[in-house]
Amino acid sequence: MFRECTSTPDTLVAVTETPIRTRFAPSPTGMFHVGGARSALFNWALAQQSPEGRMVLRVEDTDAARNRPEWTDGIIRALAWLGISDADPHFEGPYFQSSYADQHRETAQRLHADGRAYYCDCTRDQVQERRDNPNLGYDGFCRDRGLEPGPGRALRFRVPDGGPTVVEDRIRGRVEFDHAAIEDFVIARADGSPLFVLANVVDDVEMRITHVIRGEEHLSNTPKQQLLWEALGLTPPVWAHLPVIVNEQRKKLSKRRDKVALESYQEEGYLAEAMVNYLMLLGWAPGDDREIMPWSQMQPLFSVADVNSSSAFFDEKKLRAFNGEYIRALELDDFIHRCQPWLSGDAAPWDPADYDAAVFRAVAPLAQSRVAVLSEIVPNVDFLFLSEPVEDEKSWNKAMKPGVGREMLEAAQARFADPGQEWTADALKTATEETGASLGLKLGKAQAPVRVAVTGRTVGLPLFESLEGLGRERVLSRIGAALERLRNQEKDAAQA
Ligand code: GLU
């Protein structure tokens, strides 16, 4: 076994006899959660800090009723998106808990043979009848009955008298658990199948895990698991329980209330680098004022000992801001490449044949400077690829004022149709300014109806670059269509 040196930072554990072996041990029972991603990244950072370091991916797939293979695939895909995969030599696995069933059974039997566990045939009702306070848990009735295995007999661990068990948690410090408060817990069911508490330890032993870094919700399992390690004659791993992640209302992040699936962030157009950066700051900080920091710089600085024990706020607004910064830092070609799933994929709202890469390239720098997530690219550029602008009633009602709106559009139509009108953003701006001035309108008021006629919306990319990109013919036809609608509206209003 490795020799633990509890008084040194975890980075120094690397100099002890065994290389660092961390693990990420998700249960494939649902969408991959941002909290799981944070645990994986912390384990990954530590594993990458030494050449021999490894992070084991262990899929805890023993809850047959709740597992689904697609969740396992989702976990592997999501980890790869974050940069955690077998393409890196620090990665090991995936291993599946279900393949270790023999070891789980053998260990349970060994604990029984060594007198560290005993069979118990008490039903829940019987225990309840014997206890005044059922919350106290099992009363130890079968401890010395010497029952052999048999139907209806579960195997319980004999929690040593005395105690307490002291868990030295790398984040929380010393946590004491009085043995009087730990019942003789079940480690295997009557059918021989192991409980989580045992399977998890046996796998960690088999996989020679040196550091267990996981969510705070497992802290209460830890004294039991430490007792199991000790009963097996082994030194427990370094324990580190990460702070709970909370939402804006300071409530624990939950899949019912909050957007927690990593995949939803990916689908919305968060960049993996921004996500990794942000997740690393949930409970940890590099130690100076810098927050935006790439993995390559962050990973060597990470230390479990520096993780904070108080809850970490998952601030979606801050994540968005991070993402915007990462988007702006991309090379233009890379930005264009990363937008492709939204532009030329099936999800794009226009006919794929109408997507024009050259047109997008022309406006891409404008788009890059204003989106916070890549999916926002679509409402910014859809007017370029849809045969007609989107219908957005709110924008229409705001910009298309009867009378003045129509007059502005008529004047713009005449000016833009003039063959002498140069078709560049600058010239179009001057034209709009002058046209507006002739009607007593400032530029802001003058351009609003033009923008809504051409793009469908009151907000979007800079207007004059948009007009240039769309071309004279399409601009004129859209202004013509908007005018027709406006005139009809005016007519209807007059008749009413
Ligand atoms: N499979 C457990 C879970 O997903 C994790 C156990 C552990 O990390 O020890 O909560």
Short mmCIF file of C-alpha atoms in Angstrom, two decimals, residues 119-317:
data_model
loop_
_atom_site.label_atom_id
_atom_site.label_comp_id
_atom_site.label_asym_id
_atom_site.label_seq_id
_atom_site.Cartn_x
_atom_site.Cartn_y
_atom_site.Cartn_z
CA TYR A 119 -25.55 -12.63 9.32
CA CYS A 120 -28.79 -11.11 10.46
CA ASP A 121 -32.37 -12.24 9.80
CA CYS A 122 -34.16 -9.37 11.49
CA THR A 123 -36.90 -7.74 9.51
CA ARG A 124 -37.36 -3.99 9.57
CA ASP A 125 -40.56 -4.42 11.61
CA GLN A 126 -38.83 -6.54 14.20
CA VAL A 127 -36.07 -3.96 14.66
CA GLN A 128 -38.68 -1.27 14.91
CA GLU A 129 -40.63 -3.17 17.57
CA ARG A 130 -37.53 -3.57 19.71
CA ARG A 131 -36.48 0.06 19.58
CA ASP A 132 -38.24 3.00 21.18
CA ASN A 133 -36.61 5.26 18.65
CA PRO A 134 -36.44 3.75 15.16
CA ASN A 135 -34.09 6.52 14.05
CA LEU A 136 -31.34 4.86 16.04
CA GLY A 137 -31.10 2.18 13.36
CA TYR A 138 -30.19 -1.45 13.86
CA ASP A 139 -29.85 -2.59 17.50
CA GLY A 140 -27.19 -5.31 17.12
CA PHE A 141 -29.64 -8.12 17.94
CA CYS A 142 -27.88 -10.75 15.77
CA ARG A 143 -24.31 -9.76 16.63
CA ASP A 144 -23.60 -12.85 18.67
CA ARG A 145 -26.20 -15.29 17.35
CA GLY A 146 -23.68 -16.95 15.02
CA LEU A 147 -26.16 -17.28 12.14
CA GLU A 148 -24.95 -19.00 8.99
CA PRO A 149 -25.81 -17.57 5.55
CA GLY A 150 -29.32 -18.41 4.43
CA PRO A 151 -32.46 -17.01 2.86
CA GLY A 152 -33.54 -13.69 4.31
CA ARG A 153 -30.16 -13.18 5.99
CA ALA A 154 -28.24 -10.04 5.24
CA LEU A 155 -24.60 -9.57 6.14
CA ARG A 156 -23.89 -6.75 8.58
CA PHE A 157 -20.58 -5.17 9.42
CA ARG A 158 -19.69 -5.35 13.11
CA VAL A 159 -18.84 -1.74 13.96
CA PRO A 160 -16.12 -1.98 16.61
CA ASP A 161 -17.07 -0.99 20.13
CA GLY A 162 -15.22 2.08 21.28
CA GLY A 163 -14.31 4.55 18.60
CA PRO A 164 -14.73 7.19 17.36
CA THR A 165 -13.64 6.86 13.75
CA VAL A 166 -11.73 9.92 12.72
CA VAL A 167 -11.83 10.84 9.07
CA GLU A 168 -8.98 13.12 8.08
CA ASP A 169 -10.61 14.97 5.24
CA ARG A 170 -8.23 16.95 3.06
CA ILE A 171 -10.79 19.73 2.68
CA ARG A 172 -12.73 19.64 5.94
CA GLY A 173 -9.97 18.64 8.31
CA ARG A 174 -10.64 16.19 11.11
CA VAL A 175 -14.19 14.86 11.23
CA GLU A 176 -15.11 12.59 14.12
CA PHE A 177 -17.83 9.96 13.96
CA ASP A 178 -18.88 8.43 17.23
CA HIS A 179 -19.35 4.66 16.87
CA ALA A 180 -22.47 4.82 18.99
CA ALA A 181 -24.05 6.68 16.08
CA ILE A 182 -22.97 4.17 13.41
CA GLU A 183 -25.25 1.16 13.28
CA ASP A 184 -23.95 -2.26 12.23
CA PHE A 185 -24.61 -1.55 8.58
CA VAL A 186 -25.54 -4.05 5.88
CA ILE A 187 -22.74 -4.80 3.42
CA ALA A 188 -24.45 -7.60 1.44
CA ARG A 189 -28.09 -8.47 0.87
CA ALA A 190 -29.56 -11.88 1.51
CA ASP A 191 -28.96 -12.77 -2.17
CA GLY A 192 -25.26 -12.01 -1.70
CA SER A 193 -25.29 -8.79 -3.72
CA PRO A 194 -23.15 -6.04 -2.20
CA LEU A 195 -24.33 -2.65 -1.05
CA PHE A 196 -22.81 0.54 -2.42
CA VAL A 197 -20.73 1.07 0.71
CA LEU A 198 -18.90 -2.24 0.21
CA ALA A 199 -18.69 -2.38 -3.59
CA ASN A 200 -17.26 1.13 -3.68
CA VAL A 201 -14.50 0.22 -1.20
CA VAL A 202 -13.67 -3.10 -2.84
CA ASP A 203 -13.32 -1.37 -6.21
CA ASP A 204 -11.14 1.34 -4.74
CA VAL A 205 -8.93 -1.36 -3.23
CA GLU A 206 -8.78 -3.32 -6.50
CA MET A 207 -7.97 -0.19 -8.48
CA ARG A 208 -5.31 0.89 -5.96
CA ILE A 209 -6.97 4.27 -5.48
CA THR A 210 -4.92 6.70 -3.41
CA HIS A 211 -7.31 9.69 -3.38
CA VAL A 212 -11.08 9.67 -3.08
CA ILE A 213 -12.28 13.12 -4.16
CA ARG A 214 -16.06 13.25 -4.37
CA GLY A 215 -19.18 15.19 -3.43
CA GLU A 216 -20.00 16.13 0.12
CA GLU A 217 -23.08 13.89 0.10
CA HIS A 218 -20.72 10.93 0.53
CA LEU A 219 -19.10 12.23 3.71
CA SER A 220 -21.60 10.28 5.83
CA ASN A 221 -20.54 7.03 4.10
CA THR A 222 -16.91 7.70 4.79
CA PRO A 223 -16.57 6.47 8.40
CA LYS A 224 -18.20 3.19 7.35
CA GLN A 225 -15.88 2.91 4.39
CA GLN A 226 -12.85 3.75 6.46
CA LEU A 227 -13.85 1.00 8.91
CA LEU A 228 -14.05 -1.42 5.98
CA TRP A 229 -10.57 -0.46 4.76
CA GLU A 230 -9.24 -0.97 8.25
CA ALA A 231 -11.06 -4.29 8.67
CA LEU A 232 -9.36 -5.45 5.48
CA GLY A 233 -6.00 -4.52 7.00
CA LEU A 234 -5.45 -1.64 4.59
CA THR A 235 -4.63 2.04 4.97
CA PRO A 236 -7.55 4.13 3.76
CA PRO A 237 -7.08 6.54 0.87
CA VAL A 238 -6.85 10.30 1.23
CA TRP A 239 -10.42 11.53 1.56
CA ALA A 240 -11.60 14.86 0.16
CA HIS A 241 -15.27 15.86 0.08
CA LEU A 242 -16.09 18.69 -2.26
CA PRO A 243 -18.47 21.46 -1.25
CA VAL A 244 -22.05 21.29 -2.36
CA ILE A 245 -22.97 23.42 -5.41
CA VAL A 246 -25.91 25.80 -4.90
CA ASN A 247 -28.12 27.95 -7.12
CA GLU A 248 -28.98 31.63 -6.81
CA GLN A 249 -31.41 30.89 -3.97
CA ARG A 250 -28.61 29.06 -2.15
CA LYS A 251 -30.41 25.77 -2.65
CA LYS A 252 -28.50 22.66 -3.65
CA LEU A 253 -28.42 22.41 -7.43
CA SER A 254 -31.05 19.91 -8.48
CA LYS A 255 -32.16 18.48 -11.77
CA ARG A 256 -35.78 19.37 -11.04
CA ARG A 257 -35.09 23.04 -10.39
CA ASP A 258 -31.94 23.95 -12.25
CA LYS A 259 -30.24 23.50 -15.57
CA VAL A 260 -27.67 20.93 -14.48
CA ALA A 261 -27.06 18.67 -17.48
CA LEU A 262 -23.67 19.35 -18.99
CA GLU A 263 -25.17 18.47 -22.36
CA SER A 264 -27.64 21.36 -22.22
CA TYR A 265 -24.74 23.77 -21.88
CA GLN A 266 -22.99 22.10 -24.78
CA GLU A 267 -26.14 22.33 -26.91
CA GLU A 268 -26.55 25.99 -26.09
CA GLY A 269 -23.10 26.72 -27.38
CA TYR A 270 -20.92 26.92 -24.32
CA LEU A 271 -17.30 26.22 -25.21
CA ALA A 272 -15.70 23.29 -23.41
CA GLU A 273 -12.73 25.48 -22.40
CA ALA A 274 -15.00 28.04 -20.75
CA MET A 275 -16.98 25.33 -19.00
CA VAL A 276 -13.81 23.67 -17.69
CA ASN A 277 -12.47 27.00 -16.51
CA TYR A 278 -15.70 27.90 -14.74
CA LEU A 279 -16.25 24.48 -13.14
CA MET A 280 -12.71 24.51 -11.72
CA LEU A 281 -13.62 27.65 -9.77
CA LEU A 282 -16.53 25.98 -7.96
CA GLY A 283 -14.83 25.68 -4.60
CA TRP A 284 -11.29 26.36 -5.71
CA ALA A 285 -9.34 29.38 -6.95
CA PRO A 286 -5.85 29.61 -8.41
CA GLY A 287 -4.82 31.90 -5.59
CA ASP A 288 -4.54 35.25 -7.33
CA ASP A 289 -7.17 37.50 -8.83
CA ARG A 290 -7.16 35.77 -12.16
CA GLU A 291 -10.25 33.81 -13.02
CA ILE A 292 -10.03 33.31 -16.75
CA MET A 293 -7.28 30.79 -17.06
CA PRO A 294 -6.79 27.91 -19.48
CA TRP A 295 -6.58 24.34 -18.22
CA SER A 296 -2.86 24.12 -18.99
CA GLN A 297 -2.17 26.86 -16.46
CA MET A 298 -4.78 25.91 -13.96
CA GLN A 299 -4.06 22.21 -13.72
CA PRO A 300 -0.54 22.51 -12.21
CA LEU A 301 -1.81 24.99 -9.60
CA PHE A 302 -4.70 22.87 -8.42
CA SER A 303 -4.47 21.51 -4.91
CA VAL A 304 -7.18 19.63 -3.04
CA ALA A 305 -5.96 21.19 0.18
CA ASP A 306 -6.93 24.62 -1.19
CA VAL A 307 -10.52 23.65 -1.91
CA ASN A 308 -12.97 25.60 0.20
CA SER A 309 -15.45 23.67 2.34
CA SER A 310 -18.29 26.19 2.09
CA SER A 311 -20.91 25.83 -0.61
CA ALA A 312 -20.06 26.97 -4.13
CA PHE A 313 -22.48 29.18 -6.07
CA PHE A 314 -23.13 28.10 -9.64
CA ASP A 315 -23.55 31.51 -11.20
CA GLU A 316 -24.95 31.04 -14.67
CA LYS A 317 -24.51 34.74 -15.49
#
